[in-house]
Amino acid sequence: MPTVETSDRNQKAVYWPLISYDNDGEPTLAAAEEIDVRWNEAQKQGTDPDGNTVSIDAEVVVGEDIDPNSEMWLGTLAAYGDLEEAPIRYRVVGFTKTPDLKGRNYHRLLLLSRLSSKTPNLA
């Protein structure tokens, strides 16, 4: 029987990992990859890693550590490639990693904020 952390992740998301920042301070992202997630739309406020108040538009449970300022989109990699116009993407503004009682498994939660439709800096 799979652990709770893996059994609840029955959706797919496209994930662009953060590589670095360009000269303007904008994130540079790696090539897209597809990961298993549990995606919940949300409407609340939170704080980003710099302590600024940001709007939280989605909470996402993932199975791996994800860097803040990475980007995500709910759907498969194949579906993303078939879209004619750029979809709404989300930026990771928060990440928490909570161990279970025995410290064997972790619950990883991302807080996402909706981005404007500008194209990302890809490496």
Tab-separated table of N, CA and C in Angstrom:
chain	number	residue	atom	x	y	z
A	1	MET	N	0.849	-1.187	0.000
A	1	MET	CA	0.000	0.000	0.000
A	1	MET	C	0.887	1.241	0.000
A	2	PRO	N	0.653	2.158	-0.932
A	2	PRO	CA	1.502	3.350	-0.988
A	2	PRO	C	1.263	4.272	0.204
A	3	THR	N	2.263	5.078	0.514
A	3	THR	CA	2.123	6.024	1.610
A	3	THR	C	1.136	7.120	1.221
A	4	VAL	N	0.637	7.828	2.207
A	4	VAL	CA	-0.313	8.910	1.965
A	4	VAL	C	0.308	9.963	1.052
A	5	GLU	N	1.601	10.190	1.206
A	5	GLU	CA	2.275	11.214	0.415
A	5	GLU	C	2.247	10.906	-1.077
A	6	THR	N	2.251	9.628	-1.446
A	6	THR	CA	2.235	9.285	-2.870
A	6	THR	C	0.842	8.946	-3.376
A	7	SER	N	-0.020	8.414	-2.525
A	7	SER	CA	-1.341	7.992	-2.991
A	7	SER	C	-2.239	9.173	-3.350
A	8	ASP	N	-2.026	10.324	-2.745
A	8	ASP	CA	-2.870	11.490	-3.013
A	8	ASP	C	-2.433	12.292	-4.232
A	9	ARG	N	-1.278	11.999	-4.784
A	9	ARG	CA	-0.770	12.774	-5.921
A	9	ARG	C	-1.202	12.109	-7.224
A	10	ASN	N	-2.454	12.352	-7.616
A	10	ASN	CA	-2.995	11.687	-8.805
A	10	ASN	C	-3.205	12.637	-9.981
A	11	GLN	N	-2.603	13.811	-9.932
A	11	GLN	CA	-2.665	14.765	-11.036
A	11	GLN	C	-1.255	14.960	-11.589
A	12	LYS	N	-1.173	15.515	-12.780
A	12	LYS	CA	0.115	15.810	-13.414
A	12	LYS	C	0.291	17.320	-13.507
A	13	ALA	N	1.532	17.746	-13.384
A	13	ALA	CA	1.861	19.155	-13.571
A	13	ALA	C	3.167	19.259	-14.341
A	14	VAL	N	3.278	20.320	-15.115
A	14	VAL	CA	4.523	20.629	-15.806
A	14	VAL	C	5.314	21.543	-14.875
A	15	TYR	N	6.592	21.221	-14.696
A	15	TYR	CA	7.448	21.899	-13.727
A	15	TYR	C	8.714	22.391	-14.413
A	16	TRP	N	9.026	23.677	-14.248
A	16	TRP	CA	10.251	24.269	-14.772
A	16	TRP	C	11.148	24.584	-13.583
A	17	PRO	N	12.212	23.787	-13.346
A	17	PRO	CA	13.097	24.030	-12.194
A	17	PRO	C	13.904	25.323	-12.350
A	18	LEU	N	14.127	25.981	-11.236
A	18	LEU	CA	14.962	27.177	-11.209
A	18	LEU	C	16.423	26.773	-11.362
A	19	ILE	N	17.147	27.455	-12.262
A	19	ILE	CA	18.586	27.216	-12.421
A	19	ILE	C	19.376	28.336	-11.748
A	20	SER	N	19.054	29.565	-12.104
A	20	SER	CA	19.784	30.722	-11.585
A	20	SER	C	18.953	31.972	-11.863
A	21	TYR	N	19.590	33.118	-11.727
A	21	TYR	CA	18.935	34.394	-12.021
A	21	TYR	C	19.738	35.137	-13.085
A	22	ASP	N	19.044	35.869	-13.964
A	22	ASP	CA	19.751	36.640	-14.990
A	22	ASP	C	20.216	37.976	-14.409
A	23	ASN	N	20.785	38.836	-15.249
A	23	ASN	CA	21.328	40.124	-14.790
A	23	ASN	C	20.261	41.067	-14.243
A	24	ASP	N	19.001	40.856	-14.644
A	24	ASP	CA	17.902	41.685	-14.150
A	24	ASP	C	17.253	41.105	-12.898
A	25	GLY	N	17.780	39.986	-12.410
A	25	GLY	CA	17.219	39.355	-11.224
A	25	GLY	C	16.041	38.446	-11.502
A	26	GLU	N	15.742	38.208	-12.772
A	26	GLU	CA	14.642	37.317	-13.137
A	26	GLU	C	15.127	35.867	-13.138
A	27	PRO	N	14.273	34.923	-12.734
A	27	PRO	CA	14.678	33.515	-12.703
A	27	PRO	C	14.968	32.964	-14.100
A	28	THR	N	15.999	32.132	-14.198
A	28	THR	CA	16.285	31.368	-15.409
A	28	THR	C	15.883	29.936	-15.112
A	29	LEU	N	15.081	29.345	-15.991
A	29	LEU	CA	14.488	28.041	-15.732
A	29	LEU	C	15.049	26.976	-16.658
A	30	ALA	N	15.089	25.744	-16.159
A	30	ALA	CA	15.525	24.594	-16.953
A	30	ALA	C	14.367	24.115	-17.825
A	31	ALA	N	14.639	23.106	-18.621
A	31	ALA	CA	13.612	22.519	-19.481
A	31	ALA	C	12.487	21.935	-18.626
A	32	ALA	N	11.303	21.919	-19.193
A	32	ALA	CA	10.122	21.431	-18.478
A	32	ALA	C	10.200	19.934	-18.227
A	33	GLU	N	9.636	19.519	-17.092
A	33	GLU	CA	9.481	18.103	-16.788
A	33	GLU	C	8.101	17.897	-16.178
A	34	GLU	N	7.612	16.679	-16.232
A	34	GLU	CA	6.276	16.359	-15.728
A	34	GLU	C	6.411	15.644	-14.392
A	35	ILE	N	5.629	16.084	-13.387
A	35	ILE	CA	5.670	15.459	-12.066
A	35	ILE	C	4.250	15.166	-11.587
A	36	ASP	N	4.142	14.248	-10.615
A	36	ASP	CA	2.862	13.925	-9.989
A	36	ASP	C	2.603	14.909	-8.854
A	37	VAL	N	1.380	15.414	-8.784
A	37	VAL	CA	1.024	16.418	-7.782
A	37	VAL	C	-0.408	16.191	-7.291
A	38	ARG	N	-0.754	16.891	-6.216
A	38	ARG	CA	-2.152	17.118	-5.838
A	38	ARG	C	-2.313	18.632	-5.816
A	39	TRP	N	-3.126	19.161	-6.692
A	39	TRP	CA	-3.256	20.601	-6.931
A	39	TRP	C	-4.580	21.079	-6.358
A	40	ASN	N	-4.537	22.061	-5.474
A	40	ASN	CA	-5.743	22.650	-4.896
A	40	ASN	C	-5.727	24.153	-5.148
A	41	GLU	N	-6.766	24.646	-5.824
A	41	GLU	CA	-6.880	26.092	-6.017
A	41	GLU	C	-7.130	26.734	-4.655
A	42	ALA	N	-6.585	27.921	-4.444
A	42	ALA	CA	-6.731	28.617	-3.166
A	42	ALA	C	-6.799	30.115	-3.424
A	43	GLN	N	-7.352	30.844	-2.503
A	43	GLN	CA	-7.367	32.301	-2.561
A	43	GLN	C	-7.043	32.810	-1.168
A	44	LYS	N	-5.768	33.076	-0.934
A	44	LYS	CA	-5.352	33.606	0.358
A	44	LYS	C	-4.064	34.380	0.201
A	45	GLN	N	-3.567	34.903	1.302
A	45	GLN	CA	-2.314	35.632	1.275
A	45	GLN	C	-1.269	34.883	2.080
A	46	GLY	N	-0.023	35.037	1.676
A	46	GLY	CA	1.094	34.428	2.378
A	46	GLY	C	2.309	35.317	2.219
A	47	THR	N	3.459	34.802	2.636
A	47	THR	CA	4.696	35.554	2.477
A	47	THR	C	5.663	34.774	1.604
A	48	ASP	N	6.409	35.499	0.787
A	48	ASP	CA	7.424	34.863	-0.053
A	48	ASP	C	8.720	34.723	0.751
A	49	PRO	N	9.763	34.102	0.186
A	49	PRO	CA	11.016	33.920	0.931
A	49	PRO	C	11.665	35.228	1.392
A	50	ASP	N	11.337	36.349	0.735
A	50	ASP	CA	11.890	37.645	1.130
A	50	ASP	C	11.042	38.347	2.186
A	51	GLY	N	9.923	37.743	2.585
A	51	GLY	CA	9.065	38.329	3.603
A	51	GLY	C	7.987	39.250	3.068
A	52	ASN	N	7.836	39.343	1.759
A	52	ASN	CA	6.802	40.186	1.156
A	52	ASN	C	5.458	39.463	1.150
A	53	THR	N	4.374	40.206	1.307
A	53	THR	CA	3.038	39.628	1.236
A	53	THR	C	2.685	39.365	-0.223
A	54	VAL	N	2.251	38.129	-0.510
A	54	VAL	CA	1.893	37.740	-1.877
A	54	VAL	C	0.542	37.035	-1.870
A	55	SER	N	-0.104	37.030	-3.011
A	55	SER	CA	-1.361	36.316	-3.187
A	55	SER	C	-1.057	34.846	-3.477
A	56	ILE	N	-1.700	33.941	-2.765
A	56	ILE	CA	-1.546	32.502	-2.986
A	56	ILE	C	-2.753	32.041	-3.793
A	57	ASP	N	-2.486	31.493	-4.986
A	57	ASP	CA	-3.557	31.062	-5.876
A	57	ASP	C	-3.717	29.552	-5.939
A	58	ALA	N	-2.722	28.802	-5.450
A	58	ALA	CA	-2.809	27.340	-5.450
A	58	ALA	C	-1.876	26.770	-4.390
A	59	GLU	N	-2.297	25.642	-3.808
A	59	GLU	CA	-1.458	24.854	-2.908
A	59	GLU	C	-1.252	23.504	-3.577
A	60	VAL	N	-0.002	23.065	-3.664
A	60	VAL	CA	0.322	21.862	-4.416
A	60	VAL	C	1.175	20.936	-3.562
A	61	VAL	N	0.753	19.671	-3.458
A	61	VAL	CA	1.539	18.651	-2.768
A	61	VAL	C	2.399	17.950	-3.810
A	62	VAL	N	3.705	17.848	-3.542
A	62	VAL	CA	4.657	17.240	-4.474
A	62	VAL	C	5.471	16.169	-3.754
A	63	GLY	N	6.258	15.409	-4.505
A	63	GLY	CA	7.060	14.341	-3.932
A	63	GLY	C	8.539	14.630	-3.884
A	64	GLU	N	8.951	15.835	-4.258
A	64	GLU	CA	10.369	16.184	-4.259
A	64	GLU	C	10.526	17.626	-3.803
A	65	ASP	N	11.728	17.987	-3.387
A	65	ASP	CA	11.990	19.365	-2.990
A	65	ASP	C	11.994	20.255	-4.229
A	66	ILE	N	11.303	21.380	-4.137
A	66	ILE	CA	11.174	22.315	-5.253
A	66	ILE	C	11.664	23.686	-4.780
A	67	ASP	N	12.519	24.309	-5.572
A	67	ASP	CA	13.053	25.623	-5.211
A	67	ASP	C	12.019	26.722	-5.418
A	68	PRO	N	11.979	27.718	-4.505
A	68	PRO	CA	11.147	28.894	-4.752
A	68	PRO	C	11.576	29.567	-6.055
A	69	ASN	N	10.638	30.197	-6.721
A	69	ASN	CA	10.792	30.867	-8.018
A	69	ASN	C	10.839	29.907	-9.193
A	70	SER	N	10.691	28.599	-8.953
A	70	SER	CA	10.445	27.670	-10.050
A	70	SER	C	9.019	27.936	-10.531
A	71	GLU	N	8.646	27.367	-11.671
A	71	GLU	CA	7.303	27.604	-12.198
A	71	GLU	C	6.594	26.291	-12.483
A	72	MET	N	5.247	26.330	-12.434
A	72	MET	CA	4.432	25.135	-12.655
A	72	MET	C	3.184	25.487	-13.450
A	73	TRP	N	2.619	24.456	-14.039
A	73	TRP	CA	1.351	24.556	-14.750
A	73	TRP	C	0.634	23.228	-14.559
A	74	LEU	N	-0.649	23.246	-14.246
A	74	LEU	CA	-1.429	22.029	-14.045
A	74	LEU	C	-1.780	21.420	-15.389
A	75	GLY	N	-1.312	20.202	-15.636
A	75	GLY	CA	-1.572	19.502	-16.886
A	75	GLY	C	-0.362	18.679	-17.282
A	76	THR	N	-0.489	17.961	-18.380
A	76	THR	CA	0.606	17.106	-18.836
A	76	THR	C	1.528	17.870	-19.783
A	77	LEU	N	2.723	17.351	-19.932
A	77	LEU	CA	3.695	17.950	-20.843
A	77	LEU	C	3.188	17.908	-22.284
A	78	ALA	N	2.534	16.808	-22.653
A	78	ALA	CA	1.985	16.680	-24.008
A	78	ALA	C	0.889	17.720	-24.251
A	79	ALA	N	0.018	17.924	-23.271
A	79	ALA	CA	-1.058	18.911	-23.416
A	79	ALA	C	-0.492	20.323	-23.499
A	80	TYR	N	0.562	20.603	-22.744
A	80	TYR	CA	1.175	21.933	-22.776
A	80	TYR	C	1.747	22.230	-24.160
A	81	GLY	N	2.378	21.238	-24.769
A	81	GLY	CA	2.956	21.423	-26.097
A	81	GLY	C	1.918	21.637	-27.182
A	82	ASP	N	0.681	21.166	-26.958
A	82	ASP	CA	-0.378	21.285	-27.959
A	82	ASP	C	-1.160	22.599	-27.878
A	83	LEU	N	-0.934	23.397	-26.841
A	83	LEU	CA	-1.695	24.633	-26.677
A	83	LEU	C	-1.258	25.682	-27.694
A	84	GLU	N	-2.229	26.423	-28.217
A	84	GLU	CA	-1.921	27.448	-29.214
A	84	GLU	C	-1.526	28.772	-28.580
A	85	GLU	N	-2.018	29.052	-27.383
A	85	GLU	CA	-1.619	30.282	-26.705
A	85	GLU	C	-1.047	29.929	-25.340
A	86	ALA	N	-0.228	30.797	-24.805
A	86	ALA	CA	0.446	30.525	-23.535
A	86	ALA	C	-0.576	30.446	-22.400
A	87	PRO	N	-0.557	29.365	-21.639
A	87	PRO	CA	-1.485	29.222	-20.522
A	87	PRO	C	-0.999	30.010	-19.304
A	88	ILE	N	-1.855	30.108	-18.324
A	88	ILE	CA	-1.473	30.771	-17.080
A	88	ILE	C	-0.537	29.851	-16.313
A	89	ARG	N	0.626	30.387	-15.975
A	89	ARG	CA	1.600	29.625	-15.203
A	89	ARG	C	1.650	30.180	-13.789
A	90	TYR	N	2.236	29.392	-12.904
A	90	TYR	CA	2.320	29.760	-11.504
A	90	TYR	C	3.772	29.732	-11.047
A	91	ARG	N	4.135	30.653	-10.168
A	91	ARG	CA	5.481	30.690	-9.593
A	91	ARG	C	5.420	30.179	-8.157
A	92	VAL	N	6.406	29.383	-7.779
A	92	VAL	CA	6.503	28.870	-6.412
A	92	VAL	C	6.966	30.014	-5.512
A	93	VAL	N	6.130	30.382	-4.541
A	93	VAL	CA	6.484	31.456	-3.607
A	93	VAL	C	6.708	30.931	-2.199
A	94	GLY	N	6.407	29.654	-1.965
A	94	GLY	CA	6.639	29.066	-0.651
A	94	GLY	C	6.765	27.564	-0.735
A	95	PHE	N	7.557	26.990	0.173
A	95	PHE	CA	7.782	25.544	0.203
A	95	PHE	C	7.936	25.117	1.649
A	96	THR	N	7.156	24.103	2.067
A	96	THR	CA	7.332	23.529	3.397
A	96	THR	C	7.528	22.028	3.267
A	97	LYS	N	8.347	21.482	4.145
A	97	LYS	CA	8.664	20.055	4.142
A	97	LYS	C	8.517	19.567	5.578
A	98	THR	N	7.495	18.744	5.820
A	98	THR	CA	7.183	18.283	7.164
A	98	THR	C	7.368	16.773	7.246
A	99	PRO	N	8.214	16.281	8.176
A	99	PRO	CA	8.411	14.829	8.293
A	99	PRO	C	7.240	14.169	9.017
A	100	ASP	N	7.066	12.856	8.769
A	100	ASP	CA	6.080	12.118	9.551
A	100	ASP	C	6.676	11.835	10.934
A	101	LEU	N	5.931	11.146	11.792
A	101	LEU	CA	6.381	10.921	13.166
A	101	LEU	C	7.693	10.156	13.249
A	102	LYS	N	7.923	9.242	12.324
A	102	LYS	CA	9.152	8.453	12.347
A	102	LYS	C	10.257	9.062	11.492
A	103	GLY	N	9.977	10.130	10.798
A	103	GLY	CA	10.980	10.801	9.987
A	103	GLY	C	11.357	10.063	8.718
A	104	ARG	N	10.497	9.173	8.248
A	104	ARG	CA	10.808	8.397	7.043
A	104	ARG	C	10.244	9.018	5.777
A	105	ASN	N	9.078	9.620	5.882
A	105	ASN	CA	8.418	10.238	4.731
A	105	ASN	C	8.190	11.715	5.022
A	106	TYR	N	8.057	12.477	3.961
A	106	TYR	CA	7.855	13.916	4.107
A	106	TYR	C	6.622	14.363	3.344
A	107	HIS	N	5.928	15.328	3.916
A	107	HIS	CA	4.815	15.998	3.249
A	107	HIS	C	5.377	17.314	2.722
A	108	ARG	N	5.403	17.473	1.397
A	108	ARG	CA	5.966	18.672	0.772
A	108	ARG	C	4.831	19.491	0.162
A	109	LEU	N	4.703	20.722	0.619
A	109	LEU	CA	3.629	21.602	0.171
A	109	LEU	C	4.215	22.857	-0.457
A	110	LEU	N	3.737	23.165	-1.663
A	110	LEU	CA	4.138	24.385	-2.364
A	110	LEU	C	3.008	25.397	-2.309
A	111	LEU	N	3.362	26.653	-2.201
A	111	LEU	CA	2.413	27.749	-2.337
A	111	LEU	C	2.734	28.440	-3.650
A	112	LEU	N	1.725	28.570	-4.510
A	112	LEU	CA	1.933	29.116	-5.848
A	112	LEU	C	1.165	30.416	-6.037
A	113	SER	N	1.773	31.307	-6.803
A	113	SER	CA	1.146	32.575	-7.150
A	113	SER	C	1.049	32.670	-8.671
A	114	ARG	N	-0.100	33.070	-9.167
A	114	ARG	CA	-0.332	33.167	-10.613
A	114	ARG	C	0.560	34.248	-11.219
A	115	LEU	N	1.140	33.919	-12.371
A	115	LEU	CA	2.008	34.854	-13.092
A	115	LEU	C	1.246	35.548	-14.207
A	116	SER	N	1.806	36.631	-14.696
A	116	SER	CA	1.277	37.231	-15.915
A	116	SER	C	1.649	36.307	-17.071
A	117	SER	N	1.189	36.593	-18.246
A	117	SER	CA	1.389	35.679	-19.373
A	117	SER	C	2.725	35.860	-20.086
A	118	LYS	N	3.689	36.556	-19.466
A	118	LYS	CA	4.967	36.730	-20.161
A	118	LYS	C	5.714	35.412	-20.256
A	119	THR	N	6.532	35.286	-21.260
A	119	THR	CA	7.272	34.042	-21.456
A	119	THR	C	8.453	33.986	-20.498
A	120	PRO	N	8.799	32.788	-20.023
A	120	PRO	CA	9.877	32.651	-19.046
A	120	PRO	C	11.255	32.690	-19.706
A	121	ASN	N	12.275	32.903	-18.879
A	121	ASN	CA	13.663	32.790	-19.336
A	121	ASN	C	14.068	31.334	-19.221
A	122	LEU	N	14.217	30.659	-20.350
A	122	LEU	CA	14.623	29.257	-20.333
A	122	LEU	C	16.086	29.151	-20.709
A	123	ALA	N	16.780	28.240	-20.029
A	123	ALA	CA	18.210	28.045	-20.303
A	123	ALA	C	18.406	27.248	-21.566
